[in-house]
Amino acid sequence: MTHTHTLAVRVYYEDTDFSGLVYHASYLRFMERARTELLRDLGLGQRELLEAQGGLFFVVRAMTIDFRKPAQMDDLLTVETIVREVSGASFDLDQRVTRGEEMLVSAQVRIAAVEGGRPRRLPTEVREKFAAVATPRGA
Amino acid sequence: MTHTHTLAVRVYYEDTDFSGLVYHASYLRFMERARTELLRDLGLGQRELLEAQGGLFFVVRAMTIDFRKPAQMDDLLTVETIVREVSGASFDLDQRVTRGEEMLVSAQVRIAAVEGGRPRRLPTEVREKFAAVATPRGA
Amino acid sequence: MTHTHTLAVRVYYEDTDFSGLVYHASYLRFMERARTELLRDLGLGQRELLEAQGGLFFVVRAMTIDFRKPAQMDDLLTVETIVREVSGASFDLDQRVTRGEEMLVSAQVRIAAVEGGRPRRLPTEVREKFAAVATPRGA
Amino acid sequence: MTHTHTLAVRVYYEDTDFSGLVYHASYLRFMERARTELLRDLGLGQRELLEAQGGLFFVVRAMTIDFRKPAQMDDLLTVETIVREVSGASFDLDQRVTRGEEMLVSAQVRIAAVEGGRPRRLPTEVREKFAAVATPRGA
């Protein structure tokens, strides 16, 4: 069974550019919103983590992104997120932005934790919560 | 004599929306860049202020903005900034975005200082440096 | 009776800046989302308007904004919108961003219609739908 | 000989988030500015292309990005762009964001042309100008 987290995202003026389509970096904002909601659903508020852990932030370490089809103003999109791997210092996600049955954008994302600007191990609580919903890519 | 600070700003994809014109909130980003450069020209780096002053940030307290004519992709704009009034806790600026001889956007802006999320008096150094370049509105 | 349109907005990483608080121009994005949803609730899709009316866009003509208290990462905000006046070429709105009982940001906004970059009269359908939900400021 | 296009980019409030560092999607905006300036240096204005070619836009088709080290408020960054391959329908670029000698972000980017939302071949003029400055990856 695959745990797929979903978030609905509406496209507004701010997300588009003069081509009439959604600006490419806007999809990264949509995917970040979905990761924040996934954390929240796991009981991990980022402001609380920041305070409790003495300055913990999550950062994107690497992304591979395919922009297949464009979204437009007023579109109602879905961001799907699947946790794939959890290691001591990072976790890997697959994310997709869809519009109904159409796949628009797909990405592989590696997230790491930093503290005071430096890499640090994931807190045990975070690692365990992610591991509990992980679906390895080959599974 | 009026001290007018100027900053050149190029319009990119990110600044536009699906109307084909510059998104209205982009002008606020342009005006904030100009304020940051004005501070830098006065010898006030914001990261240094933040560290030296134990957490000082500048925040926009109020704005009145006229959006007269739209800018477009590839336009080369100028942001003009004039310091108008400096008080203990805030300073007032007039800002304009122009394209050659055309006035596109004009704004009156009130900036205040906060520390730990709460209002605080402007540091003396900041107040004096702004006062030295101020041109009162009636002058 | 006052028709107040409300929209819930969550604060994400993208909305904040290095001060730890919400970036001032982000509130304009939140208020624009609320205006788009108000239009949608009135049956006015902006892509449809754009096509049906031969290139109609809404633009912000003027704003007066008070930034009273800051919002932070993870906050759940509400944007309230009240239509105040509708004339041939523009309509006036009052908008507020609140967090529970706290008023964070308030704005008066004038919206106009443009076509091919030039001002045009509001389509009758638009004017009538706005007039039906308007609450004049003195009322 | 490698043709490397460079663009200086200053980090402002708008580019940062509450972690105190630059928001990850901001680097994509910086890299897009560099691509636009590269086009301009090649004599290819995007508004002109849009009009002359009956609706031509460039879109990002795919990106692979490594976020190695974070930039901060007030940093002066350089975006380096190298054209790698040019085919009938797309071109490949390597882009890097550096701060002095430090490499912060590196990316491989595939750009394609669209017209009316659909893929189209690159105009001959565009293909030739890119080919003239291309440095294949293995070279």
JSON list of N, CA and C in Angstrom, two decimals, chain A residues 89-129:
[
{"chain": "A", "resi": 89, "resn": "ALA", "atom": "N", "xyz": [20.09, 11.59, 7.63]},
{"chain": "A", "resi": 89, "resn": "ALA", "atom": "CA", "xyz": [20.23, 13.04, 7.43]},
{"chain": "A", "resi": 89, "resn": "ALA", "atom": "C", "xyz": [19.29, 13.61, 6.38]},
{"chain": "A", "resi": 90, "resn": "SER", "atom": "N", "xyz": [18.54, 12.73, 5.70]},
{"chain": "A", "resi": 90, "resn": "SER", "atom": "CA", "xyz": [17.67, 13.28, 4.65]},
{"chain": "A", "resi": 90, "resn": "SER", "atom": "C", "xyz": [16.52, 12.33, 4.37]},
{"chain": "A", "resi": 91, "resn": "PHE", "atom": "N", "xyz": [15.54, 12.81, 3.63]},
{"chain": "A", "resi": 91, "resn": "PHE", "atom": "CA", "xyz": [14.49, 11.91, 3.14]},
{"chain": "A", "resi": 91, "resn": "PHE", "atom": "C", "xyz": [14.16, 12.27, 1.71]},
{"chain": "A", "resi": 92, "resn": "ASP", "atom": "N", "xyz": [13.72, 11.26, 0.97]},
{"chain": "A", "resi": 92, "resn": "ASP", "atom": "CA", "xyz": [13.44, 11.41, -0.46]},
{"chain": "A", "resi": 92, "resn": "ASP", "atom": "C", "xyz": [11.94, 11.30, -0.70]},
{"chain": "A", "resi": 93, "resn": "LEU", "atom": "N", "xyz": [11.44, 12.16, -1.55]},
{"chain": "A", "resi": 93, "resn": "LEU", "atom": "CA", "xyz": [10.03, 12.20, -1.88]},
{"chain": "A", "resi": 93, "resn": "LEU", "atom": "C", "xyz": [9.82, 12.15, -3.37]},
{"chain": "A", "resi": 94, "resn": "ASP", "atom": "N", "xyz": [8.70, 11.59, -3.80]},
{"chain": "A", "resi": 94, "resn": "ASP", "atom": "CA", "xyz": [8.22, 11.78, -5.16]},
{"chain": "A", "resi": 94, "resn": "ASP", "atom": "C", "xyz": [7.01, 12.71, -5.08]},
{"chain": "A", "resi": 95, "resn": "GLN", "atom": "N", "xyz": [6.99, 13.71, -5.94]},
{"chain": "A", "resi": 95, "resn": "GLN", "atom": "CA", "xyz": [5.84, 14.62, -5.95]},
{"chain": "A", "resi": 95, "resn": "GLN", "atom": "C", "xyz": [5.34, 14.78, -7.38]},
{"chain": "A", "resi": 96, "resn": "ARG", "atom": "N", "xyz": [4.01, 14.91, -7.50]},
{"chain": "A", "resi": 96, "resn": "ARG", "atom": "CA", "xyz": [3.40, 15.12, -8.81]},
{"chain": "A", "resi": 96, "resn": "ARG", "atom": "C", "xyz": [2.34, 16.19, -8.72]},
{"chain": "A", "resi": 97, "resn": "VAL", "atom": "N", "xyz": [2.24, 17.02, -9.72]},
{"chain": "A", "resi": 97, "resn": "VAL", "atom": "CA", "xyz": [1.16, 17.98, -9.81]},
{"chain": "A", "resi": 97, "resn": "VAL", "atom": "C", "xyz": [0.25, 17.52, -10.94]},
{"chain": "A", "resi": 98, "resn": "THR", "atom": "N", "xyz": [-1.01, 17.30, -10.62]},
{"chain": "A", "resi": 98, "resn": "THR", "atom": "CA", "xyz": [-1.97, 16.81, -11.61]},
{"chain": "A", "resi": 98, "resn": "THR", "atom": "C", "xyz": [-3.16, 17.76, -11.72]},
{"chain": "A", "resi": 99, "resn": "ARG", "atom": "N", "xyz": [-3.84, 17.66, -12.87]},
{"chain": "A", "resi": 99, "resn": "ARG", "atom": "CA", "xyz": [-5.11, 18.39, -13.08]},
{"chain": "A", "resi": 99, "resn": "ARG", "atom": "C", "xyz": [-6.07, 17.35, -13.58]},
{"chain": "A", "resi": 100, "resn": "GLY", "atom": "N", "xyz": [-6.94, 16.91, -12.67]},
{"chain": "A", "resi": 100, "resn": "GLY", "atom": "CA", "xyz": [-7.78, 15.77, -13.00]},
{"chain": "A", "resi": 100, "resn": "GLY", "atom": "C", "xyz": [-6.91, 14.57, -13.31]},
{"chain": "A", "resi": 101, "resn": "GLU", "atom": "N", "xyz": [-7.10, 13.97, -14.47]},
{"chain": "A", "resi": 101, "resn": "GLU", "atom": "CA", "xyz": [-6.33, 12.78, -14.85]},
{"chain": "A", "resi": 101, "resn": "GLU", "atom": "C", "xyz": [-4.98, 13.12, -15.46]},
{"chain": "A", "resi": 102, "resn": "GLU", "atom": "N", "xyz": [-4.74, 14.38, -15.77]},
{"chain": "A", "resi": 102, "resn": "GLU", "atom": "CA", "xyz": [-3.51, 14.77, -16.45]},
{"chain": "A", "resi": 102, "resn": "GLU", "atom": "C", "xyz": [-2.35, 14.99, -15.49]},
{"chain": "A", "resi": 103, "resn": "MET", "atom": "N", "xyz": [-1.24, 14.37, -15.79]},
{"chain": "A", "resi": 103, "resn": "MET", "atom": "CA", "xyz": [-0.01, 14.65, -15.04]},
{"chain": "A", "resi": 103, "resn": "MET", "atom": "C", "xyz": [0.66, 15.87, -15.66]},
{"chain": "A", "resi": 104, "resn": "LEU", "atom": "N", "xyz": [0.87, 16.90, -14.87]},
{"chain": "A", "resi": 104, "resn": "LEU", "atom": "CA", "xyz": [1.49, 18.12, -15.40]},
{"chain": "A", "resi": 104, "resn": "LEU", "atom": "C", "xyz": [2.98, 18.18, -15.08]},
{"chain": "A", "resi": 105, "resn": "VAL", "atom": "N", "xyz": [3.32, 17.93, -13.83]},
{"chain": "A", "resi": 105, "resn": "VAL", "atom": "CA", "xyz": [4.71, 18.06, -13.38]},
{"chain": "A", "resi": 105, "resn": "VAL", "atom": "C", "xyz": [5.03, 16.91, -12.44]},
{"chain": "A", "resi": 106, "resn": "SER", "atom": "N", "xyz": [6.21, 16.33, -12.60]},
{"chain": "A", "resi": 106, "resn": "SER", "atom": "CA", "xyz": [6.64, 15.30, -11.65]},
{"chain": "A", "resi": 106, "resn": "SER", "atom": "C", "xyz": [8.04, 15.64, -11.16]},
{"chain": "A", "resi": 107, "resn": "ALA", "atom": "N", "xyz": [8.33, 15.26, -9.92]},
{"chain": "A", "resi": 107, "resn": "ALA", "atom": "CA", "xyz": [9.62, 15.62, -9.34]},
{"chain": "A", "resi": 107, "resn": "ALA", "atom": "C", "xyz": [10.08, 14.58, -8.33]},
{"chain": "A", "resi": 108, "resn": "GLN", "atom": "N", "xyz": [11.40, 14.39, -8.29]},
{"chain": "A", "resi": 108, "resn": "GLN", "atom": "CA", "xyz": [12.02, 13.68, -7.18]},
{"chain": "A", "resi": 108, "resn": "GLN", "atom": "C", "xyz": [12.74, 14.72, -6.34]},
{"chain": "A", "resi": 109, "resn": "VAL", "atom": "N", "xyz": [12.53, 14.64, -5.03]},
{"chain": "A", "resi": 109, "resn": "VAL", "atom": "CA", "xyz": [13.00, 15.70, -4.14]},
{"chain": "A", "resi": 109, "resn": "VAL", "atom": "C", "xyz": [13.76, 15.08, -2.97]},
{"chain": "A", "resi": 110, "resn": "ARG", "atom": "N", "xyz": [14.92, 15.64, -2.67]},
{"chain": "A", "resi": 110, "resn": "ARG", "atom": "CA", "xyz": [15.65, 15.24, -1.46]},
{"chain": "A", "resi": 110, "resn": "ARG", "atom": "C", "xyz": [15.65, 16.40, -0.46]},
{"chain": "A", "resi": 111, "resn": "ILE", "atom": "N", "xyz": [15.17, 16.10, 0.74]},
{"chain": "A", "resi": 111, "resn": "ILE", "atom": "CA", "xyz": [15.05, 17.10, 1.80]},
{"chain": "A", "resi": 111, "resn": "ILE", "atom": "C", "xyz": [16.06, 16.76, 2.90]},
{"chain": "A", "resi": 112, "resn": "ALA", "atom": "N", "xyz": [16.76, 17.76, 3.41]},
{"chain": "A", "resi": 112, "resn": "ALA", "atom": "CA", "xyz": [17.67, 17.54, 4.53]},
{"chain": "A", "resi": 112, "resn": "ALA", "atom": "C", "xyz": [17.34, 18.52, 5.65]},
{"chain": "A", "resi": 113, "resn": "ALA", "atom": "N", "xyz": [17.94, 18.28, 6.81]},
{"chain": "A", "resi": 113, "resn": "ALA", "atom": "CA", "xyz": [17.73, 19.19, 7.94]},
{"chain": "A", "resi": 113, "resn": "ALA", "atom": "C", "xyz": [19.00, 20.01, 8.15]},
{"chain": "A", "resi": 114, "resn": "VAL", "atom": "N", "xyz": [18.83, 21.26, 8.48]},
{"chain": "A", "resi": 114, "resn": "VAL", "atom": "CA", "xyz": [19.98, 22.11, 8.82]},
{"chain": "A", "resi": 114, "resn": "VAL", "atom": "C", "xyz": [19.69, 22.81, 10.14]},
{"chain": "A", "resi": 115, "resn": "GLU", "atom": "N", "xyz": [20.77, 23.21, 10.78]},
{"chain": "A", "resi": 115, "resn": "GLU", "atom": "CA", "xyz": [20.67, 23.93, 12.05]},
{"chain": "A", "resi": 115, "resn": "GLU", "atom": "C", "xyz": [21.78, 24.96, 12.02]},
{"chain": "A", "resi": 116, "resn": "GLY", "atom": "N", "xyz": [21.41, 26.22, 12.18]},
{"chain": "A", "resi": 116, "resn": "GLY", "atom": "CA", "xyz": [22.41, 27.28, 12.09]},
{"chain": "A", "resi": 116, "resn": "GLY", "atom": "C", "xyz": [23.13, 27.26, 10.76]},
{"chain": "A", "resi": 117, "resn": "GLY", "atom": "N", "xyz": [22.41, 26.87, 9.69]},
{"chain": "A", "resi": 117, "resn": "GLY", "atom": "CA", "xyz": [22.99, 26.87, 8.36]},
{"chain": "A", "resi": 117, "resn": "GLY", "atom": "C", "xyz": [23.82, 25.62, 8.05]},
{"chain": "A", "resi": 118, "resn": "ARG", "atom": "N", "xyz": [23.96, 24.70, 9.01]},
{"chain": "A", "resi": 118, "resn": "ARG", "atom": "CA", "xyz": [24.77, 23.49, 8.78]},
{"chain": "A", "resi": 118, "resn": "ARG", "atom": "C", "xyz": [23.90, 22.23, 8.81]},
{"chain": "A", "resi": 119, "resn": "PRO", "atom": "N", "xyz": [24.29, 21.21, 8.02]},
{"chain": "A", "resi": 119, "resn": "PRO", "atom": "CA", "xyz": [23.56, 19.95, 8.02]},
{"chain": "A", "resi": 119, "resn": "PRO", "atom": "C", "xyz": [23.51, 19.34, 9.42]},
{"chain": "A", "resi": 120, "resn": "ARG", "atom": "N", "xyz": [22.42, 18.71, 9.75]},
{"chain": "A", "resi": 120, "resn": "ARG", "atom": "CA", "xyz": [22.35, 17.96, 11.02]},
{"chain": "A", "resi": 120, "resn": "ARG", "atom": "C", "xyz": [21.49, 16.71, 10.78]},
{"chain": "A", "resi": 121, "resn": "ARG", "atom": "N", "xyz": [21.61, 15.75, 11.68]},
{"chain": "A", "resi": 121, "resn": "ARG", "atom": "CA", "xyz": [20.78, 14.55, 11.56]},
{"chain": "A", "resi": 121, "resn": "ARG", "atom": "C", "xyz": [19.32, 14.92, 11.79]},
{"chain": "A", "resi": 122, "resn": "LEU", "atom": "N", "xyz": [18.43, 14.15, 11.17]},
{"chain": "A", "resi": 122, "resn": "LEU", "atom": "CA", "xyz": [17.01, 14.34, 11.43]},
{"chain": "A", "resi": 122, "resn": "LEU", "atom": "C", "xyz": [16.73, 13.95, 12.87]},
{"chain": "A", "resi": 123, "resn": "PRO", "atom": "N", "xyz": [15.91, 14.73, 13.58]},
{"chain": "A", "resi": 123, "resn": "PRO", "atom": "CA", "xyz": [15.49, 14.30, 14.92]},
{"chain": "A", "resi": 123, "resn": "PRO", "atom": "C", "xyz": [14.81, 12.92, 14.83]},
{"chain": "A", "resi": 124, "resn": "THR", "atom": "N", "xyz": [15.00, 12.11, 15.83]},
{"chain": "A", "resi": 124, "resn": "THR", "atom": "CA", "xyz": [14.43, 10.75, 15.82]},
{"chain": "A", "resi": 124, "resn": "THR", "atom": "C", "xyz": [12.93, 10.77, 15.57]},
{"chain": "A", "resi": 125, "resn": "GLU", "atom": "N", "xyz": [12.23, 11.70, 16.21]},
{"chain": "A", "resi": 125, "resn": "GLU", "atom": "CA", "xyz": [10.78, 11.79, 16.05]},
{"chain": "A", "resi": 125, "resn": "GLU", "atom": "C", "xyz": [10.41, 11.99, 14.57]},
{"chain": "A", "resi": 126, "resn": "VAL", "atom": "N", "xyz": [11.17, 12.85, 13.92]},
{"chain": "A", "resi": 126, "resn": "VAL", "atom": "CA", "xyz": [10.90, 13.14, 12.51]},
{"chain": "A", "resi": 126, "resn": "VAL", "atom": "C", "xyz": [11.18, 11.90, 11.66]},
{"chain": "A", "resi": 127, "resn": "ARG", "atom": "N", "xyz": [12.32, 11.27, 11.93]},
{"chain": "A", "resi": 127, "resn": "ARG", "atom": "CA", "xyz": [12.72, 10.10, 11.13]},
{"chain": "A", "resi": 127, "resn": "ARG", "atom": "C", "xyz": [11.69, 8.99, 11.28]},
{"chain": "A", "resi": 128, "resn": "GLU", "atom": "N", "xyz": [11.24, 8.76, 12.50]},
{"chain": "A", "resi": 128, "resn": "GLU", "atom": "CA", "xyz": [10.28, 7.69, 12.73]},
{"chain": "A", "resi": 128, "resn": "GLU", "atom": "C", "xyz": [8.94, 7.97, 12.06]},
{"chain": "A", "resi": 129, "resn": "LYS", "atom": "N", "xyz": [8.52, 9.21, 12.13]},
{"chain": "A", "resi": 129, "resn": "LYS", "atom": "CA", "xyz": [7.22, 9.53, 11.54]},
{"chain": "A", "resi": 129, "resn": "LYS", "atom": "C", "xyz": [7.25, 9.40, 10.02]}
]
